[in-house]
Amino acid sequence: MLLHYENDLNDVWLFLQKNGGNHTSHLSFLNDKLFYWSQQKRVLIIYQKAGNTFVVLGDPIGEESLILGAIQEFHQYCRQFDIKPVFYQVSLRYMMAYRQLGYRALKIGEEAKIYLPDFSMSGNSRKRLRTCKNKFDREGYRFSVLLPPHSKELLEKIKDISNSWLGKRKEKGFSVGFFYDDYVARFPLAAVTNPDGEIIAFATLAYNQPKIDRTLAIDLMRYRPDNSPNATMDFLFISIFNWCKDNGYEWCSMGMSPLANIKDTQSGLIEAVGQMIFDKSSHFYNFKGLYQYKNKFQPEWESRYLVYQSYFLPVIFLRIIRLINGNQRQASRKFVLVKNQLGKINFGKLFS
């Protein structure tokens, strides 16, 4: 029997505090997700609808012994309504359960994670980071972590920085954090202040992670472009890592880098399809630059996958991109596969 519950964010919050979360669970509080409670509300599946597809974000969360049953239940729920389920940014943790139900897996990127017990500013490999931190310290820049509840005045200052950083760009969503007052107010804020005491950069720190490995995730990151010196974000990241280490966290997640290290891991056709689709979306994400930036902090990289059934991959990718962009116009576009004589994949747009 399937049980359904209201999409109550307070229930989600309490559930995550009790059961821990995963690398995407904090994004539940952006208020752009749906929730499927399974196994008598002991397993949580976070998803959103795109066309006739339910896109699940991250692994199911809950009691380990109930996860397989929860995936089976969600699978049957989707079949009941002729919905195609896909699982986006999942780890290898429950891959066996997906495969038992006939799903396939495609590597789509890697999550960057800093193992904090080993994080140090010493050694030749950290010389540039040391130089950066010493320069900011010497010039009077300061780092602090501000715990909720946050004042209305602070949130207004942070929002002004966010708007300055965005400029004419639009916020993304779904698997990407965006500025939403209730969301930002829920989490600690890491902030950099200039010598005049003005906040010039910030990041939200999500902590609803599994208690067993004490993980904190850096999520929304913004700075004031017209008033922030070069390497401000480097100083912010370094300071966050040091703060996490001092406060007993084991891991600090920097989030996923799409398309990181996927060569030679999939068949040529599938990889080409994924690569080409994401290339079409490069206007909103500099994937290569994102990977290179995170890699300079020498993180450990953990693979993330798209889990799907026998379904047209380009459609899946485009629906995920539509969710991230939050752009309904994207849904009206049709894409045509054209295979040239060299066997390369190209996508041409046809507008209906």
Coordinates of C-alpha atoms in Angstrom, one line a residue:
M1 CA 0.0 0.0 0.0
L2 CA 1.3 3.4 -0.9
L3 CA 1.2 6.2 1.7
H4 CA 1.3 9.9 0.8
Y5 CA 2.0 12.8 3.0
E6 CA 1.9 16.6 2.7
N7 CA 5.1 18.3 1.4
D8 CA 5.8 19.6 4.9
L9 CA 9.4 21.0 5.0
N10 CA 9.4 20.8 8.8
D11 CA 8.8 17.0 8.5
V12 CA 11.7 16.8 6.1
W13 CA 13.9 18.9 8.4
L14 CA 13.2 16.6 11.4
F15 CA 13.7 13.5 9.3
L16 CA 17.1 14.6 8.1
Q17 CA 18.2 15.6 11.6
K18 CA 17.3 12.1 12.8
N19 CA 18.5 10.1 9.8
G20 CA 21.2 12.3 8.3
G21 CA 21.1 13.4 4.7
N22 CA 23.2 13.2 1.6
H23 CA 25.1 15.6 -0.7
T24 CA 21.9 17.0 -2.1
S25 CA 19.4 16.8 0.7
H26 CA 19.9 20.4 1.9
L27 CA 18.5 21.5 -1.5
S28 CA 15.1 20.2 -0.3
F29 CA 14.5 23.6 1.4
L30 CA 14.7 25.6 -1.8
N31 CA 10.9 24.9 -2.0
D32 CA 11.2 23.6 -5.6
K33 CA 11.0 19.9 -4.8
L34 CA 8.4 17.2 -4.2
F35 CA 8.7 14.5 -1.6
Y36 CA 7.8 10.8 -1.7
W37 CA 7.7 9.1 1.7
S38 CA 8.1 5.3 1.5
Q39 CA 8.2 2.4 4.0
Q40 CA 5.8 4.0 6.4
K41 CA 7.7 7.3 6.3
R42 CA 11.0 5.8 7.1
V43 CA 12.6 6.5 3.7
L44 CA 12.5 9.9 1.8
I45 CA 12.8 10.3 -1.9
I46 CA 13.3 13.9 -3.2
Y47 CA 12.2 14.6 -6.8
Q48 CA 10.5 16.9 -9.2
K49 CA 8.4 16.4 -12.3
A50 CA 9.6 17.3 -15.8
G51 CA 7.3 16.3 -18.6
N52 CA 6.4 12.6 -18.1
T53 CA 9.5 12.1 -16.0
F54 CA 10.1 12.1 -12.3
V55 CA 13.7 13.3 -11.7
V56 CA 14.9 12.1 -8.3
L57 CA 17.7 14.2 -6.8
G58 CA 20.4 12.1 -5.0
D59 CA 20.1 8.8 -3.2
P60 CA 17.0 7.8 -1.2
I61 CA 17.5 8.7 2.5
G62 CA 16.5 6.5 5.4
E63 CA 17.1 3.1 7.1
E64 CA 19.6 1.2 5.0
S65 CA 17.6 -2.1 5.1
L66 CA 14.5 -0.3 3.7
I67 CA 16.1 1.4 0.7
L68 CA 15.7 -1.4 -1.8
G69 CA 12.0 -1.7 -0.9
A70 CA 11.6 2.1 -1.2
I71 CA 13.2 2.2 -4.7
Q72 CA 10.9 -0.7 -5.8
E73 CA 7.9 1.1 -4.3
F74 CA 8.7 4.4 -6.1
H75 CA 9.3 2.4 -9.3
Q76 CA 5.9 0.9 -9.1
Y77 CA 4.3 4.2 -8.2
C78 CA 5.8 5.7 -11.4
R79 CA 4.6 2.8 -13.5
Q80 CA 1.1 3.2 -12.1
F81 CA 0.9 6.7 -13.7
D82 CA 3.0 5.9 -16.8
I83 CA 5.8 8.1 -15.5
K84 CA 9.5 7.5 -16.4
P85 CA 11.7 7.6 -13.2
V86 CA 15.3 8.7 -13.4
F87 CA 17.7 9.2 -10.5
Y88 CA 20.1 12.1 -10.9
Q89 CA 23.5 12.6 -9.1
V90 CA 23.3 9.3 -7.2
S91 CA 26.3 7.5 -5.7
L92 CA 27.4 3.9 -6.0
R93 CA 25.8 3.2 -2.6
Y94 CA 22.6 1.7 -3.9
M95 CA 23.6 0.8 -7.4
M96 CA 22.9 -2.9 -6.9
A97 CA 19.3 -2.0 -6.0
Y98 CA 18.8 0.0 -9.2
R99 CA 20.3 -2.7 -11.3
Q100 CA 18.0 -5.3 -9.8
L101 CA 15.1 -3.3 -11.3
G102 CA 16.7 -3.1 -14.7
Y103 CA 18.2 0.4 -14.5
R104 CA 21.3 1.5 -16.3
A105 CA 23.9 3.9 -14.9
L106 CA 25.8 6.7 -16.7
K107 CA 28.6 8.6 -15.0
I108 CA 27.8 12.4 -15.2
G109 CA 30.4 13.9 -13.0
E110 CA 32.2 13.9 -9.7
E111 CA 31.7 15.5 -6.3
A112 CA 34.6 17.3 -4.8
K113 CA 35.2 16.5 -1.1
I114 CA 37.9 17.7 1.3
Y115 CA 39.0 15.2 3.9
L116 CA 39.5 17.6 6.7
P117 CA 41.8 15.5 9.1
D118 CA 44.4 15.6 6.3
F119 CA 43.8 19.3 5.3
S120 CA 46.8 21.4 5.9
M121 CA 48.3 24.7 4.7
S122 CA 51.8 23.4 4.9
G123 CA 54.0 22.0 2.0
N124 CA 54.9 23.2 -1.4
S125 CA 51.5 22.2 -2.9
R126 CA 49.8 24.6 -0.6
K127 CA 52.2 27.5 -1.1
R128 CA 49.7 29.6 -3.2
L129 CA 46.9 29.0 -0.8
R130 CA 49.2 30.1 2.1
T131 CA 50.2 33.2 0.2
C132 CA 46.5 34.0 -0.4
K133 CA 45.5 33.6 3.2
N134 CA 48.4 35.5 4.6
K135 CA 47.7 38.4 2.2
F136 CA 44.1 38.7 3.2
D137 CA 44.9 38.4 7.0
R138 CA 47.6 41.0 6.7
E139 CA 45.4 43.5 4.9
G140 CA 42.7 43.2 7.5
Y141 CA 40.1 40.9 5.9
R142 CA 38.3 38.7 8.3
F143 CA 36.3 35.4 8.2
S144 CA 33.5 34.4 10.4
V145 CA 30.6 31.9 10.6
L146 CA 27.3 33.4 11.5
L147 CA 24.8 30.9 13.1
P148 CA 21.0 31.1 12.6
P149 CA 18.6 32.7 13.4
H150 CA 19.8 35.5 11.2
S151 CA 18.6 39.1 11.5
K152 CA 16.5 40.7 8.8
E153 CA 19.2 43.3 8.4
L154 CA 21.9 40.6 7.7
L155 CA 19.7 38.8 5.2
E156 CA 19.1 42.0 3.3
K157 CA 22.9 42.6 3.2
I158 CA 23.5 39.1 1.9
K159 CA 20.7 39.4 -0.7
D160 CA 22.2 42.6 -2.0
I161 CA 25.6 40.8 -2.5
S162 CA 23.8 38.0 -4.2
N163 CA 22.0 40.4 -6.6
S164 CA 25.2 42.2 -7.3
W165 CA 26.9 38.9 -8.1
L166 CA 24.0 37.8 -10.4
G167 CA 23.9 41.0 -12.4
K168 CA 21.6 40.2 -15.4
R169 CA 21.9 36.5 -15.0
K170 CA 19.0 34.4 -13.8
E171 CA 19.1 32.0 -10.9
K172 CA 19.3 28.3 -11.5
G173 CA 17.5 25.7 -9.4
F174 CA 16.7 22.0 -8.6
S175 CA 20.3 20.7 -8.2
V176 CA 21.8 24.2 -7.9
G177 CA 21.3 26.4 -4.9
F178 CA 19.7 29.8 -5.4
F179 CA 18.9 32.8 -3.1
Y180 CA 15.6 32.1 -1.4
D181 CA 15.1 34.0 1.9
D182 CA 13.8 31.0 3.9
Y183 CA 16.5 28.8 2.6
V184 CA 19.4 31.1 3.4
A185 CA 17.9 31.8 6.8
R186 CA 18.0 28.2 7.7
F187 CA 21.7 27.6 7.5
P188 CA 25.0 29.0 9.0
L189 CA 26.6 31.7 6.8
A190 CA 30.3 31.8 6.2
A191 CA 31.3 35.5 5.6
V192 CA 34.3 37.5 4.6
T193 CA 34.4 41.1 5.7
N194 CA 36.8 43.8 4.4
P195 CA 38.9 46.1 6.6
D196 CA 35.9 48.4 7.0
G197 CA 33.8 45.6 8.4
E198 CA 31.6 45.3 5.3
I199 CA 30.6 41.8 4.2
I200 CA 31.9 41.3 0.6
A201 CA 31.4 37.5 0.2
F202 CA 29.4 34.7 1.8
A203 CA 28.5 31.0 1.5
T204 CA 25.8 29.0 3.0
L205 CA 26.9 25.9 5.0
A206 CA 24.5 23.0 4.9
Y207 CA 24.9 20.5 7.8
N208 CA 22.1 18.0 7.5
Q209 CA 24.6 15.3 6.5
P210 CA 25.1 11.8 7.9
K211 CA 26.3 12.0 11.5
I212 CA 28.7 9.1 11.0
D213 CA 31.1 11.0 8.8
R214 CA 30.3 14.6 10.0
T215 CA 30.0 16.2 6.6
L216 CA 29.3 19.8 5.8
A217 CA 28.4 21.1 2.3
I218 CA 29.3 24.5 0.9
D219 CA 26.3 25.5 -1.2
L220 CA 25.4 29.0 -2.2
M221 CA 28.5 31.1 -2.9
R222 CA 28.4 34.8 -3.8
Y223 CA 30.7 37.8 -3.7
R224 CA 30.4 41.5 -4.5
P225 CA 32.2 41.9 -7.9
D226 CA 32.8 45.6 -7.6
N227 CA 34.3 45.5 -4.1
S228 CA 36.1 42.1 -3.8
P229 CA 39.9 41.7 -4.4
N230 CA 41.2 38.9 -6.5
A231 CA 41.2 35.5 -4.7
T232 CA 38.4 36.5 -2.3
M233 CA 36.7 33.2 -2.9
D234 CA 40.0 31.3 -2.4
F235 CA 40.3 33.0 1.0
L236 CA 36.6 32.1 1.8
F237 CA 37.1 28.4 0.9
I238 CA 40.4 28.1 2.8
S239 CA 38.8 29.7 5.9
I240 CA 35.8 27.4 5.7
F241 CA 38.0 24.3 5.5
N242 CA 39.9 25.4 8.6
W243 CA 36.7 26.3 10.5
C244 CA 35.2 22.9 9.6
K245 CA 38.4 21.1 10.8
D246 CA 38.5 23.0 14.0
N247 CA 34.8 22.2 14.7
G248 CA 35.2 18.5 14.3
Y249 CA 33.8 17.9 10.8
E250 CA 35.3 15.1 8.8
W251 CA 34.4 16.1 5.3
C252 CA 33.6 19.3 3.5
S253 CA 31.7 19.0 0.2
M254 CA 32.4 21.5 -2.6
G255 CA 29.5 20.1 -4.7
M256 CA 29.5 18.3 -8.0
S257 CA 31.5 19.1 -11.1
P258 CA 29.4 17.9 -14.1
L259 CA 31.3 15.9 -16.7
A260 CA 34.4 15.6 -14.5
N261 CA 36.6 12.6 -15.4
I262 CA 34.0 10.7 -17.5
K263 CA 36.3 9.7 -20.4
D264 CA 36.8 6.0 -20.9
T265 CA 34.1 5.1 -18.4
Q266 CA 31.1 4.7 -20.8
S267 CA 30.4 3.5 -24.3
G268 CA 31.3 6.0 -27.0
L269 CA 27.7 6.8 -28.1
I270 CA 26.3 7.3 -24.6
E271 CA 29.2 9.5 -23.6
A272 CA 29.0 11.5 -26.8
V273 CA 25.2 12.1 -26.2
G274 CA 25.8 13.3 -22.6
Q275 CA 28.8 15.5 -23.6
M276 CA 26.9 17.1 -26.5
I277 CA 23.8 17.8 -24.4
F278 CA 25.9 19.4 -21.6
D279 CA 27.9 21.4 -24.2
K280 CA 24.5 22.8 -25.4
S281 CA 24.0 24.1 -21.8
S282 CA 27.5 25.6 -21.4
H283 CA 25.9 29.1 -21.6
F284 CA 24.9 28.7 -17.9
Y285 CA 27.8 26.6 -16.6
N286 CA 31.5 26.6 -17.2
F287 CA 32.0 23.0 -16.4
K288 CA 35.7 22.8 -17.2
G289 CA 36.5 25.9 -15.2
L290 CA 34.4 24.7 -12.3
Y291 CA 36.4 21.4 -12.1
Q292 CA 39.7 23.2 -12.4
Y293 CA 38.9 25.7 -9.7
K294 CA 37.8 23.0 -7.2
N295 CA 40.8 20.8 -8.1
K296 CA 43.3 23.3 -6.9
F297 CA 42.2 22.6 -3.3
Q298 CA 43.2 18.9 -3.9
P299 CA 39.9 17.3 -3.0
E300 CA 38.9 13.7 -3.2
W301 CA 36.6 13.1 -6.2
E302 CA 33.6 10.8 -5.8
S303 CA 31.6 9.7 -8.9
R304 CA 28.0 10.6 -9.4
Y305 CA 25.6 8.9 -11.8
L306 CA 22.4 9.2 -13.8
V307 CA 20.4 6.1 -13.3
Y308 CA 17.7 5.4 -16.0
Q309 CA 15.9 2.7 -17.9
S310 CA 15.7 2.2 -21.7
Y311 CA 14.7 5.7 -22.5
F312 CA 15.9 8.3 -25.0
L313 CA 18.9 9.9 -23.2
P314 CA 18.8 13.3 -24.9
V315 CA 15.3 13.8 -23.6
I316 CA 16.3 12.9 -20.1
F317 CA 19.2 15.4 -20.2
L318 CA 17.1 18.1 -21.6
R319 CA 14.4 17.7 -19.0
I320 CA 17.0 17.9 -16.2
I321 CA 18.5 21.0 -17.8
R322 CA 15.0 22.4 -17.9
L323 CA 14.6 21.8 -14.2
I324 CA 18.0 23.4 -13.5
N325 CA 17.2 26.4 -15.7
G326 CA 13.7 26.8 -14.5
N327 CA 12.9 27.9 -18.0
Q328 CA 9.5 26.6 -19.3
R329 CA 10.4 27.7 -22.8
Q330 CA 13.1 25.0 -22.8
A331 CA 10.2 22.4 -22.7
S332 CA 8.9 23.6 -26.1
R333 CA 12.1 22.9 -27.9
K334 CA 12.7 19.7 -29.9
F335 CA 16.1 18.3 -30.5
V336 CA 17.1 16.1 -33.5
L337 CA 19.9 13.7 -33.5
V338 CA 22.1 13.9 -36.6
K339 CA 24.9 11.4 -37.0
N340 CA 27.5 12.4 -39.5
Q341 CA 29.9 10.2 -41.4
L342 CA 32.6 10.4 -38.8
G343 CA 30.2 8.9 -36.2
K344 CA 30.1 12.1 -34.1
I345 CA 26.9 13.3 -32.5
N346 CA 25.4 16.7 -33.3
F347 CA 22.2 18.3 -32.1
G348 CA 20.2 20.7 -34.2
K349 CA 17.3 22.7 -32.7
L350 CA 13.9 22.7 -34.2
F351 CA 11.4 25.1 -32.7
S352 CA 7.9 24.0 -32.7

